[in-house]
Coordinates of C-alpha atoms (C1' of nucleotides) in Angstrom, one line a residue:
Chain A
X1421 CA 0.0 0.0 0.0
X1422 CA 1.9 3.1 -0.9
X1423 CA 0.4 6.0 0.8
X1424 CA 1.0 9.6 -1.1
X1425 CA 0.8 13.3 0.9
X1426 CA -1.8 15.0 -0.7
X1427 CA -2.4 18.9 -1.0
X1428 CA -5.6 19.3 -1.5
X1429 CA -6.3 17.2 1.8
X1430 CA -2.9 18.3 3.9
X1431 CA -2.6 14.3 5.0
X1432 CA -0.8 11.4 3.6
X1433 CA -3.4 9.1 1.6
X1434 CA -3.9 5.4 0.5
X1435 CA -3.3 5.9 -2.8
X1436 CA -5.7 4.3 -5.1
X1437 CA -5.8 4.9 -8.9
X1438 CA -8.6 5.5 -10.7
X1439 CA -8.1 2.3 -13.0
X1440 CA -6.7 -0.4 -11.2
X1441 CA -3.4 -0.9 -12.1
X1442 CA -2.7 2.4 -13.7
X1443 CA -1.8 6.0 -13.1
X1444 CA -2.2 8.7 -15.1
X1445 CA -0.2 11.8 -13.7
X1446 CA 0.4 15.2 -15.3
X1447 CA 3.4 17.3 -14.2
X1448 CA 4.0 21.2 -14.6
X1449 CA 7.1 21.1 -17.1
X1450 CA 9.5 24.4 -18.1
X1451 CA 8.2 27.5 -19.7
X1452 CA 10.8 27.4 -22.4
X1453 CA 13.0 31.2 -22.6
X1454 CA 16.0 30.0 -20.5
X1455 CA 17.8 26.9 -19.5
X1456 CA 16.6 25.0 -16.6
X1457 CA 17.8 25.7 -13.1
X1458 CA 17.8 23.7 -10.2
X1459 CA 14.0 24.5 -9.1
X1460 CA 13.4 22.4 -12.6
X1461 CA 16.0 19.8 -11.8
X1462 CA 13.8 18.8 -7.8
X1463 CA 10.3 18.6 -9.8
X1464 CA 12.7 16.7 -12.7
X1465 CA 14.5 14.4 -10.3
X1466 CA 11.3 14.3 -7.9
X1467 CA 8.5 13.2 -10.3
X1468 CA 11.2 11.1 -12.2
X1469 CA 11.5 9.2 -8.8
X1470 CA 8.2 8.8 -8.0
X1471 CA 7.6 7.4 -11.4
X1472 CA 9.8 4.5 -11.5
X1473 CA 8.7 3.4 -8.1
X1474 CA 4.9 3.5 -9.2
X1475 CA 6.7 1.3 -12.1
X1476 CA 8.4 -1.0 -10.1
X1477 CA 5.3 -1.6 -8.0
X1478 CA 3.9 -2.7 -11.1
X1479 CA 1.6 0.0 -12.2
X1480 CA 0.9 1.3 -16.0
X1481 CA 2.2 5.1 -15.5
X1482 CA 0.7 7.1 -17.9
X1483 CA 3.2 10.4 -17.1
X1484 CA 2.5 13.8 -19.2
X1485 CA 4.7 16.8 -18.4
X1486 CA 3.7 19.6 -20.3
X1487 CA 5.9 22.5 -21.9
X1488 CA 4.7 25.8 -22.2
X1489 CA 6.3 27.2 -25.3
X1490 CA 3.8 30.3 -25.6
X1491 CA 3.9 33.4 -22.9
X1492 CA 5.2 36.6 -21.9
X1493 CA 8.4 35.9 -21.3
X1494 CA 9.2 34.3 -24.0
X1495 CA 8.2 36.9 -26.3
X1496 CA 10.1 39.0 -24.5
X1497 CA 12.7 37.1 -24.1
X1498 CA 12.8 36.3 -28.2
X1499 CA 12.2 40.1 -29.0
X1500 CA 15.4 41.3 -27.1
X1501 CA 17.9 38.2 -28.6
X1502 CA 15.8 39.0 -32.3
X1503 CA 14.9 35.8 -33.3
X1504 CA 11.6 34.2 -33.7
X1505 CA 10.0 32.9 -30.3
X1506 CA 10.0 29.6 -31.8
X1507 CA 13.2 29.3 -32.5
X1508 CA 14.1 30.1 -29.1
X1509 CA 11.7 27.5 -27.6
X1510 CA 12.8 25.3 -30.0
X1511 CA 16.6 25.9 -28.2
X1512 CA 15.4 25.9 -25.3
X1513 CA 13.5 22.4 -25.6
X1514 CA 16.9 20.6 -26.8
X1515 CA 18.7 22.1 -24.0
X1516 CA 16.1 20.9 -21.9
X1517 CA 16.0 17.1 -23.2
X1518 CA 20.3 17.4 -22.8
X1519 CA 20.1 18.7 -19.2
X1520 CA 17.3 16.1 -18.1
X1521 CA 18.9 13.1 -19.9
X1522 CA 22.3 14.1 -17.8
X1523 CA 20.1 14.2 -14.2
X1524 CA 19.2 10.3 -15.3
X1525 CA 15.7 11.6 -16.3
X1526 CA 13.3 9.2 -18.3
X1527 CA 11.2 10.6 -21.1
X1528 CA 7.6 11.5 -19.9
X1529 CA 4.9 9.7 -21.7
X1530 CA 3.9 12.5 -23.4
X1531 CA 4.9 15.9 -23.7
X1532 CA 2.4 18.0 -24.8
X1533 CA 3.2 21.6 -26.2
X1534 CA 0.7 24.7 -25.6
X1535 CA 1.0 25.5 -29.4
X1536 CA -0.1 22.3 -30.6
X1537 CA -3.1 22.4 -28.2
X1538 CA -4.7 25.9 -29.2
X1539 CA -7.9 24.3 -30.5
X1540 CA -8.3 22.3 -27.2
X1541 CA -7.6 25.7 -25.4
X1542 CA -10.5 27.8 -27.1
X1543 CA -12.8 24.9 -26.7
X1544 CA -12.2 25.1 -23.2
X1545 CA -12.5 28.9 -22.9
X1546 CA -15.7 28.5 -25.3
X1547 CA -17.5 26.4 -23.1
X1548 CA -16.3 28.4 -20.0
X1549 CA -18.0 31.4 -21.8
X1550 CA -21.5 29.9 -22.5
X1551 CA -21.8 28.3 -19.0
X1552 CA -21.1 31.8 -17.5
X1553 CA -17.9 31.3 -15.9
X1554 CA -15.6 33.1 -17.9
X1555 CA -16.6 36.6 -19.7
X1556 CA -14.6 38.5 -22.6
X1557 CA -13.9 42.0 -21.9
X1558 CA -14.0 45.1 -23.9
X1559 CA -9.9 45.2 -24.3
X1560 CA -10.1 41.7 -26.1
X1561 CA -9.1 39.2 -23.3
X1562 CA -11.0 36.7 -22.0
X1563 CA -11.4 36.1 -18.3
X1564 CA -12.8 33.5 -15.7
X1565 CA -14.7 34.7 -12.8
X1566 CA -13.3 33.9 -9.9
X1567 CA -16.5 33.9 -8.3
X1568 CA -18.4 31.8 -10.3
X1569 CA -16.5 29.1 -8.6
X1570 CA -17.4 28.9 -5.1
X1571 CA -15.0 26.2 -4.1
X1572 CA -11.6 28.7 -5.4
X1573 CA -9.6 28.7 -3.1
X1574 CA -9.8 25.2 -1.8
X1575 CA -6.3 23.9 -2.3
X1576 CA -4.5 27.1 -1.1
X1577 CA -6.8 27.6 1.2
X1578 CA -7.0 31.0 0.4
X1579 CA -10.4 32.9 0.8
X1580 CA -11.9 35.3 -1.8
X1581 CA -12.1 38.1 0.1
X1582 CA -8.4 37.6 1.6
X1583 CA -7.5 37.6 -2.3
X1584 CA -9.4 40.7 -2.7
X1585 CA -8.4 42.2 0.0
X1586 CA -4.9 41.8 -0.6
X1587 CA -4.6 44.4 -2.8
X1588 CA -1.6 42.5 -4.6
X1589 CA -3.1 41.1 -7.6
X1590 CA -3.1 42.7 -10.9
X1591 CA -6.2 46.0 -10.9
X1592 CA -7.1 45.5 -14.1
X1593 CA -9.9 48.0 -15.5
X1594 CA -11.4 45.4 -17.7
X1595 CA -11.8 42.9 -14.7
X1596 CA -15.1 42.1 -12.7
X1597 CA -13.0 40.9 -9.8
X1598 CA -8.9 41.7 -8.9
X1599 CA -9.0 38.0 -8.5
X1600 CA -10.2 37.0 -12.2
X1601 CA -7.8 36.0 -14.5
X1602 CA -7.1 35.7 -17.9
X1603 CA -7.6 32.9 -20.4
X1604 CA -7.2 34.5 -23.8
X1605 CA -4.6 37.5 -24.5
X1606 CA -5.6 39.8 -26.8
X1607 CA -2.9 40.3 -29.4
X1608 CA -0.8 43.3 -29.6
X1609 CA -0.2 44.8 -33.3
X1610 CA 2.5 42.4 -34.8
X1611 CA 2.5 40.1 -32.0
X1612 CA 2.2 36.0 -33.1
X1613 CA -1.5 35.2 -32.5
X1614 CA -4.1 32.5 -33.1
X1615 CA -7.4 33.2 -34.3
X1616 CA -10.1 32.7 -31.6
X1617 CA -14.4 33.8 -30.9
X1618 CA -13.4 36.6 -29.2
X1619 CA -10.6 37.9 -31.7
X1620 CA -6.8 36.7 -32.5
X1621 CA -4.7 36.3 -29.6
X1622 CA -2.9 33.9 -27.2
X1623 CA -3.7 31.5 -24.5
X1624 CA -3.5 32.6 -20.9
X1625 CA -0.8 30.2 -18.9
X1626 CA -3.2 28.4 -16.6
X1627 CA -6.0 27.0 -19.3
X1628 CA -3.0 25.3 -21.4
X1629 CA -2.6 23.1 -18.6
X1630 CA -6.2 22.4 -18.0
X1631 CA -6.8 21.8 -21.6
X1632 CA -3.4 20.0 -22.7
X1633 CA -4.0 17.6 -19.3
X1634 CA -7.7 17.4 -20.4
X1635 CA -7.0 15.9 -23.7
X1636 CA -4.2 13.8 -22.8
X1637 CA -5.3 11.9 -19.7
X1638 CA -9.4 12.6 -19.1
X1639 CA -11.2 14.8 -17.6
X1640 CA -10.4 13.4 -13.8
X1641 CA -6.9 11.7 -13.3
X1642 CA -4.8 10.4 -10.4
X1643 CA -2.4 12.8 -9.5
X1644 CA -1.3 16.4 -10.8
X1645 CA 2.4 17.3 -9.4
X1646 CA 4.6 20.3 -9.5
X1647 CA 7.1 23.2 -7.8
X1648 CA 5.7 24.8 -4.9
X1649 CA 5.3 28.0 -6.2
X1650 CA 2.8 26.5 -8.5
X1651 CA 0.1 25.5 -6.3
X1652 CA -0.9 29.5 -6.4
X1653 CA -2.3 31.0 -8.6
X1654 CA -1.6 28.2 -11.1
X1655 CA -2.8 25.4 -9.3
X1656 CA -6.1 27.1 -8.2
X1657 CA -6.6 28.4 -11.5
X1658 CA -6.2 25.1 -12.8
X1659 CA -9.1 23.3 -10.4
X1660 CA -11.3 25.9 -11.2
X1661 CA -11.0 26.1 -14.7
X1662 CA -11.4 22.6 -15.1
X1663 CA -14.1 21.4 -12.7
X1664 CA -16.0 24.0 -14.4
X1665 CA -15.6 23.2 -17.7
X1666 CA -16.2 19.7 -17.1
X1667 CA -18.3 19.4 -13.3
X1668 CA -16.8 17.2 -11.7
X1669 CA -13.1 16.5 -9.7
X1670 CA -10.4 17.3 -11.8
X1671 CA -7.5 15.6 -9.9
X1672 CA -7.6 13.2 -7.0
X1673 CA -4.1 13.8 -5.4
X1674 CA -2.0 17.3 -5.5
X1675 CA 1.7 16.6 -5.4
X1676 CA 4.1 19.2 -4.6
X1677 CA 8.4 19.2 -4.4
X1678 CA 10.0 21.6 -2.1
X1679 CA 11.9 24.4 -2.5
X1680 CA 15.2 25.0 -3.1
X1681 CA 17.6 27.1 -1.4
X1682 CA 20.8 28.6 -2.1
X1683 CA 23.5 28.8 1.0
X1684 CA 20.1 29.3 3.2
X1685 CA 18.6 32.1 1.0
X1686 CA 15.8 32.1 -1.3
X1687 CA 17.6 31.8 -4.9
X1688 CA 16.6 34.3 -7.1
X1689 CA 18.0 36.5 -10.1
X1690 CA 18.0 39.5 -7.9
X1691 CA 20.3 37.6 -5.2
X1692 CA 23.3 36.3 -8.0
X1693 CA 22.5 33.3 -6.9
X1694 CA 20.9 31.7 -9.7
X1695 CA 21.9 28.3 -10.7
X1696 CA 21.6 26.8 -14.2
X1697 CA 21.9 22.9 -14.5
X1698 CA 24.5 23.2 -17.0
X1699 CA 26.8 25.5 -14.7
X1700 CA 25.9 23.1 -11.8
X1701 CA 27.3 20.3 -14.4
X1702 CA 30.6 22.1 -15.1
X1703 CA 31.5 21.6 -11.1
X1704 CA 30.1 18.2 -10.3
X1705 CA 28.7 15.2 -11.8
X1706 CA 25.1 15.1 -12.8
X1707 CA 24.5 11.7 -11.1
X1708 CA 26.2 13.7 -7.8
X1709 CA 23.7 16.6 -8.6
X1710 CA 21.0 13.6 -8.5
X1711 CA 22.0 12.0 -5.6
X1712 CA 21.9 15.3 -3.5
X1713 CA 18.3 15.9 -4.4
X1714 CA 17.6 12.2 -4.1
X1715 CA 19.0 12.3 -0.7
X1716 CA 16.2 14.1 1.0
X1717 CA 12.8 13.9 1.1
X1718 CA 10.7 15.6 -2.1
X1719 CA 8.5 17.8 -0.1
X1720 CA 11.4 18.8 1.7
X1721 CA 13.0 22.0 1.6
X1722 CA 16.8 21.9 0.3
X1723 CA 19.3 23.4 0.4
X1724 CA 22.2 23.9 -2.5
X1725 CA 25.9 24.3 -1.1
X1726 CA 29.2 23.5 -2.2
X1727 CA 29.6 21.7 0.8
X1728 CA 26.2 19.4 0.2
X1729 CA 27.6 18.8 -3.3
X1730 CA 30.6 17.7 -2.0
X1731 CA 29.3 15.5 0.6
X1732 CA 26.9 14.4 -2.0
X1733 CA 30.3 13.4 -4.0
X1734 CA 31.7 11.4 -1.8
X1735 CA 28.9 9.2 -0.5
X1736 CA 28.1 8.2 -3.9
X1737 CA 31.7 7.5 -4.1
X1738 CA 31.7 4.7 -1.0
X1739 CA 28.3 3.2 -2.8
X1740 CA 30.9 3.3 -6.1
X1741 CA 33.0 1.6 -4.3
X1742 CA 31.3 -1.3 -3.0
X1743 CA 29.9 -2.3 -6.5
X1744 CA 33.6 -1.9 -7.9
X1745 CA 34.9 -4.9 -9.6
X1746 CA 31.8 -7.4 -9.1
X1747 CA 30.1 -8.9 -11.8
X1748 CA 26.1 -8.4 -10.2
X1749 CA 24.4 -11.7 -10.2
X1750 CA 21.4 -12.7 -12.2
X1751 CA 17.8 -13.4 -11.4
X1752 CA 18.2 -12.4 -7.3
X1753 CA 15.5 -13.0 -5.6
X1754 CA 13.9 -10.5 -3.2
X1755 CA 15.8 -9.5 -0.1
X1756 CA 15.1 -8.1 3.2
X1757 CA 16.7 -5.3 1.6
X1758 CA 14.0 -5.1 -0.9
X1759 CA 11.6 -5.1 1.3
X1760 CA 12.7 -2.3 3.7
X1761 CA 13.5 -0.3 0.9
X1762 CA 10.0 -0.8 -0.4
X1763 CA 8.1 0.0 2.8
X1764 CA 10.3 3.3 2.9
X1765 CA 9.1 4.2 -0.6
X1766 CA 5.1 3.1 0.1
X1767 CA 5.6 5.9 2.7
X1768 CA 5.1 9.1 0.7
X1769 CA 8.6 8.9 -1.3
X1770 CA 10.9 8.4 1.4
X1771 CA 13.7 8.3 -0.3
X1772 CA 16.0 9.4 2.8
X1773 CA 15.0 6.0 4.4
X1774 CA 15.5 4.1 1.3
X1775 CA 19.0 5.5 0.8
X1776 CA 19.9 4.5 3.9
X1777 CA 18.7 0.6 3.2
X1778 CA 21.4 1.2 0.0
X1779 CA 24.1 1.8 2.3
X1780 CA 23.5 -1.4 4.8
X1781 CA 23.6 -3.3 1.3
X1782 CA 27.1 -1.4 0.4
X1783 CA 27.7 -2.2 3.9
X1784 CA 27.1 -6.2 3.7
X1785 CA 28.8 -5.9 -0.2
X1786 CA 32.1 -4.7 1.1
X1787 CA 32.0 -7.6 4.5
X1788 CA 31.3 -10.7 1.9
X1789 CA 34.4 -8.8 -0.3
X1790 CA 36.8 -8.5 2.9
X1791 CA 36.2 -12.4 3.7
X1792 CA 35.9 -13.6 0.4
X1793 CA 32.7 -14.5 -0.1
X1794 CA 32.5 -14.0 -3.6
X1795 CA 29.5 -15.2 -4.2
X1796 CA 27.6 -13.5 -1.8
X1797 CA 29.3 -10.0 -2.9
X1798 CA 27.7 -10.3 -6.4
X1799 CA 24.4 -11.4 -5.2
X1800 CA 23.8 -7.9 -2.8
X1801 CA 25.3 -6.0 -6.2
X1802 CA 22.8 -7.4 -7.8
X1803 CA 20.2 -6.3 -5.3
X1804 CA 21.8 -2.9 -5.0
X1805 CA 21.9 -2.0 -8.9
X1806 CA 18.6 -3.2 -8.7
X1807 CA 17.6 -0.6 -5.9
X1808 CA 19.8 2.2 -7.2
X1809 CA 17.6 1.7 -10.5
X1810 CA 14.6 2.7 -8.8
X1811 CA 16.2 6.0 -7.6
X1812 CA 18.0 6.7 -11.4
X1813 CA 21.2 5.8 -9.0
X1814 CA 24.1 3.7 -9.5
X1815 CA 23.7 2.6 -13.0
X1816 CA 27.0 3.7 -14.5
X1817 CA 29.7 1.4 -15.0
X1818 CA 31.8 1.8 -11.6
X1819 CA 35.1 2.6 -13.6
X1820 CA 33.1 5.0 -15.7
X1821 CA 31.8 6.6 -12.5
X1822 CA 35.1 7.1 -11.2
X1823 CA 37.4 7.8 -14.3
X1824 CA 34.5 10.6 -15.8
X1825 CA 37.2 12.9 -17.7
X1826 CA 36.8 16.4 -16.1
X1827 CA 39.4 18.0 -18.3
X1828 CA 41.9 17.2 -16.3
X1829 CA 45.8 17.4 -17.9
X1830 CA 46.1 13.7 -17.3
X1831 CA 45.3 11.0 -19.6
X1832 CA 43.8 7.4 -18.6
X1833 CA 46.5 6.0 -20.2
X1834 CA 49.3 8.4 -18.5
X1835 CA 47.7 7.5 -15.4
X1836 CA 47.9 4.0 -16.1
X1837 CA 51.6 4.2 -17.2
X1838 CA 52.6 6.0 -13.9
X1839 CA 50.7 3.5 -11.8
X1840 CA 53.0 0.8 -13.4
X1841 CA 56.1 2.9 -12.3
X1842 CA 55.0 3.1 -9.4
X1843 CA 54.1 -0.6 -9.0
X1844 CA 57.9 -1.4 -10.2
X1845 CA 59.3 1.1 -7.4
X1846 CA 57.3 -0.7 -4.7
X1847 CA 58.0 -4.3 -5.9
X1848 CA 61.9 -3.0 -5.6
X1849 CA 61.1 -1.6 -2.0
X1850 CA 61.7 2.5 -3.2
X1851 CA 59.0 3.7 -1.3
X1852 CA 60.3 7.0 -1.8
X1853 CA 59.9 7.0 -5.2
X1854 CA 56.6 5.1 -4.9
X1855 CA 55.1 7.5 -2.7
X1856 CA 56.4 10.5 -5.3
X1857 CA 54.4 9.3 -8.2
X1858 CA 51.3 8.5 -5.7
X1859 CA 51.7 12.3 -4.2
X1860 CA 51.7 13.7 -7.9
X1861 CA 48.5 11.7 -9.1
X1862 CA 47.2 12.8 -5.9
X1863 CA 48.2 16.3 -6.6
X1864 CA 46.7 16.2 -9.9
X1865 CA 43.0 14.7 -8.8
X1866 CA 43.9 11.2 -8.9
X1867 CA 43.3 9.1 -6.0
X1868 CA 44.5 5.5 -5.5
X1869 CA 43.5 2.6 -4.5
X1870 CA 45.6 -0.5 -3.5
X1871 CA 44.0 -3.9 -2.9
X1872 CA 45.3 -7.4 -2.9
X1873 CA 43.7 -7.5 -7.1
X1874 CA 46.2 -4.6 -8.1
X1875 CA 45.9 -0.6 -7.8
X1876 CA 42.8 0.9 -9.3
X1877 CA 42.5 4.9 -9.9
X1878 CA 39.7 7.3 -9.6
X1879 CA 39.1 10.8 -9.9
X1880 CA 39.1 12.8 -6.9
Chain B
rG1085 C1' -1.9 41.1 8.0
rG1086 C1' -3.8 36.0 5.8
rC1087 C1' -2.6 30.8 4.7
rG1088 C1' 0.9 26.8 5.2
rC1089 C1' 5.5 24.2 6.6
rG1090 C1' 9.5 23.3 9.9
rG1091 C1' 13.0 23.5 14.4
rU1092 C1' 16.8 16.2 15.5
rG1093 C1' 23.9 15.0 17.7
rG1094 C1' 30.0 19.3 14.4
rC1095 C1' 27.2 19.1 9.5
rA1096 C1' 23.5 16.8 6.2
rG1097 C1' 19.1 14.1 7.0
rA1098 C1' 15.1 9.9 8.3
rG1099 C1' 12.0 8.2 12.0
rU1100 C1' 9.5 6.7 16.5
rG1101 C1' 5.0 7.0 22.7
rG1102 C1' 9.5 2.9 26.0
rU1103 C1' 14.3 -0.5 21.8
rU1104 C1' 20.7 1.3 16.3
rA1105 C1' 18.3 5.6 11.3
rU1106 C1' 21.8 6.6 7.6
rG1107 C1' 25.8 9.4 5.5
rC1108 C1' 29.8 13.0 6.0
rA1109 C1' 33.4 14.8 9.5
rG1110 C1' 36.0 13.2 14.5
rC1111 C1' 38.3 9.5 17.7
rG1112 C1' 40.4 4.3 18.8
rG1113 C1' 41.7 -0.4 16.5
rA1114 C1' 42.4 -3.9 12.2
rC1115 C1' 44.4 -4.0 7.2
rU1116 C1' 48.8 -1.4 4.6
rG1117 C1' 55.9 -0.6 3.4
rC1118 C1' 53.3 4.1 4.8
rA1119 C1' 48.7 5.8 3.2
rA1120 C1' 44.0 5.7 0.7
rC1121 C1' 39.8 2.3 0.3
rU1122 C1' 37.4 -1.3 3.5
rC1123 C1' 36.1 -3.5 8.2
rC1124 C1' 35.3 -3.4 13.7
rG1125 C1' 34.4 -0.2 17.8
rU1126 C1' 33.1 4.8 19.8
rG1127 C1' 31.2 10.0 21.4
rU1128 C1' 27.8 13.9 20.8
rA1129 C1' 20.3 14.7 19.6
rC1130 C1' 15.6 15.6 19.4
rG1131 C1' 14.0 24.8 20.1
rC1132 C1' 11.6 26.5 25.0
rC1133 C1' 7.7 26.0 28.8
rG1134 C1' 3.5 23.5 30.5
rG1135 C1' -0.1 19.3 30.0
rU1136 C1' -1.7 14.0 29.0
rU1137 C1' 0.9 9.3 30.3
rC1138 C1' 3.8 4.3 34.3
rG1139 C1' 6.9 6.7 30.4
rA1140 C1' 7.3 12.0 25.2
rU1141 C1' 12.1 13.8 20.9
rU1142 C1' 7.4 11.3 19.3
rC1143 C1' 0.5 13.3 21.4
rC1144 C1' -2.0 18.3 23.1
rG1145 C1' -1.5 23.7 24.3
rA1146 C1' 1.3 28.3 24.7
rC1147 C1' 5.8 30.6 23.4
rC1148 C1' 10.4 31.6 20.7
rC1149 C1' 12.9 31.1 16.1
rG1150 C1' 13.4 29.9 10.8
rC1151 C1' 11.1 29.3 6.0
rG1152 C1' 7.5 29.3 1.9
rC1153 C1' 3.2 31.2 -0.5
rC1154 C1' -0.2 35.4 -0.8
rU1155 C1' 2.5 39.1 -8.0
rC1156 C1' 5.5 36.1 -13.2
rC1157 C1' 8.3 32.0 -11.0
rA1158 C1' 9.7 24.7 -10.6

RNA sequence: GGCGCGGUGGCAGAGUGGUUAUGCAGCGGACUGCAACUCCGUGUACGCCGGUUCGAUUCCGACCCGCGCCUCCA
């Protein structure tokens, strides 16, 4: 039974799909003007996670992570570097398959794009319109009514009149309500538009997602995930464009990652401390960058550090190490391993807990090694690719892992030739010299390791 | 101001009404030519104050502190 922290509700649930045996999920993706940062990368990592484990507990995932590929910002974004917004998105989309692929990401099912969905949007907004919950306005755009919807508010627990209130939302002349928002964008002179009812223009933000997640998995589906920063406005919007539209529950479960922090303060463009994957990438390895979002829970706020990197680094270094020079076994059946990992994973995603059920398998790995049990070494590597699989971790070659070129001035093959020197010094007894050629690896990030096999070399 | 989340050992980070989280770092030992890796052992915890209880870090209440959202944002 796999029990899922839900939202809408504020408690962890018994999570039962709508079709036995299958989940359909929908994700918040990237609006596509810039590269992805490491907000993207938690929700990436996060849903990824949660994902395979719904897999490997035997369920059909049905996962659709949307990209928006049509707003403000890209415009904007497009109009200052002149070229055409779509061939920014289309940029940006590439860099955004590279970066995921790196972070051990699998392919949603689908991945619908706003653009391609712009019949499905104005059908939405059209029937929004007739049943009275959205009005156009005289300056062109389209709007829902916020208080058509009595239940708005329900998974921010917000109230109306707070919202009103607040004074903080856009005063719009053209609005019934501050709270209202828009669904269809009038089109400025020589701005890309799409024809529509109420005159050529562009979808608002939220309705792609109620639309593109309408069409794609049903009108009511399992579980709808996201940043945190999502669940409002976007969120809200969402539920209440939807459950109009159609009358009845949009999503059953409301799934939201953490934040992420940057040395213990919010990151943000205004701050400098705005991190793109890619830069992230240039400092550590991506499976590292993985592991350190892995490593606590999703809901969880992080926070990004050199320091946690590094940490990061070198605990996937000792889980390197255990599976270093074994052959896994075949066909192993379940373990008590297994099973403790699972029962941390049924509870909400703890992947924490399950992390730690890897390291008492590294643990038992490296005691069969020491006594020479073989036999029993391969069988708990088996189990603990097997695991690692289900968190994206572990699934490089060891010597791959470790020997990851970072542009550093020495070859494998130098490094090899050096090790041999030094192997002749020590079976001569020069320790002095042998110690030389192990300080200047060391010197130049290459850290040894001597065992009763040979010396094998990794990058430090 | 409104809504929500959290405060665990040097650090990171799970969890539990009474019993070892885990990792990193430290210390002692084994292994080693010396180290590294690995193994064995080891110390330091549950913000504060009340309450419930035989017993609370774990439940309840107050307080203090931190954080997020309330505007585009993953």
């Amino acid at each position: 039974m796999i029990r899922i922290y839900n939202t809408l509700s504020q408690q962890k649930e018994e999570f039962q799909p709508i079709e036995p045996g299958k989940v359909r999920m929908y994700v918040c993706g990237m609006t596509v003007y810039d590269y992805c940062h490491l907000g993207h990368a938690r929700v990436l990592v996060a849903f990824d996670v949660i994902t395979r484990y719904l897999r490997h507990r035997g369920y059909d995932v049905h996962y659709v992570r949307n990209i928006t590929d049509i707003d403000d910002k890209i415009l904007q974004r497009a109009e200052e570097n002149g070229e055409k917004f779509s061939d920014l998105t289309a940029r940006m989309i590439k860099a955004m398959h590279e970066d995921e692929a790196r972070l051990g990401v699998l392919s949603p099912t689908e991945e619908p794009c706003a653009t391609d969905y712009i019949n499905e949007i104005v059908a939405m907004i059209h029937k929004l319109v007739s049943s009275g919950h959205a009005y156009a306005a005289d300056n062109g755009d389209v709007y829902f009514s916020v208080e058509s919807y009595p239940e708005y508010g329900k998974l921010s627990k917000k109230k109306l009149e707070d919202l009103v209130a607040g004074a903080r939302v856009d005063v719009q002349e053209a609005k019934r309500s501050p709270a209202d928002f828009v669904l269809w964008k009038a089109a400025k002179p020589g701005e890309v538009s799409w024809p529509s009812p109420w005159g050529d223009g562009r979808p608002g933000w939220h309705i792609e997602c109620s639309a593109m997640s309408n069409r794609c998995l049903g009108e009511t589906f399992d579980i709808h995930g996201g940043g945190p920063d999502l669940l409002f406005p976007h969120h809200e919007n969402e539920i209440a464009q939807s459950e109009c539209a159609n009358g009845h529950t949009f999503v059953n479960t409301w799934m939201h990652a953490g934040a992420i922090r940057v040395n213990k303060e919010k990151m943000s463009k205004s701050l400098g401390n705005f991190f793109t994957i890619r830069e992230i990438f240039e400092k550590y390895p991506p499976e590292v960058v993985r592991y350190f979002l892995v490593s606590s829970h999703y809901r969880s706020q992080v926070d990004y550090s050199e320091d946690n990197l590094a940490e990061a680094g070198r605990t996937l270094t000792r889980l390197y190490h255990a599976l270093r020079g074994l052959v896994p076994a075949k066909d192993v059946p379940e373990t008590e391993h297994d099973r403790r990992f699972a029962e941390a994973m049924d509870d909400d995603f703890n992947t924490a807990g399950a992390i730690a059920v890897l390291h008492a398998v590294a643990n038992e790995i490296n005691q069969h090694r020491r006594e020479g049990r073989d036999e029993q070494a391969s069988e708990q590597a088996a189990v603990l690719v097997r695991l690692g699989s289900i968190l994206g971790l572990l699934q490089q070659d060891p010597e791959s892992f470790f020997q990851a070129d970072t542009g550093s001035e020495l070859s494998a093959d130098d490094i090899e030739a050096m090790i041999q020197a030094r192997a002749d010094a020590r079976k001569r007894k020069d320790f002095a010299e042998a110690d030389r050629i192990r300080d200047e690896l060391a010197e130049k990030g290459v850290i040894l390791d001597d065992s009763r096999e040979g010396t094998s070399w990794r990058r430090g």
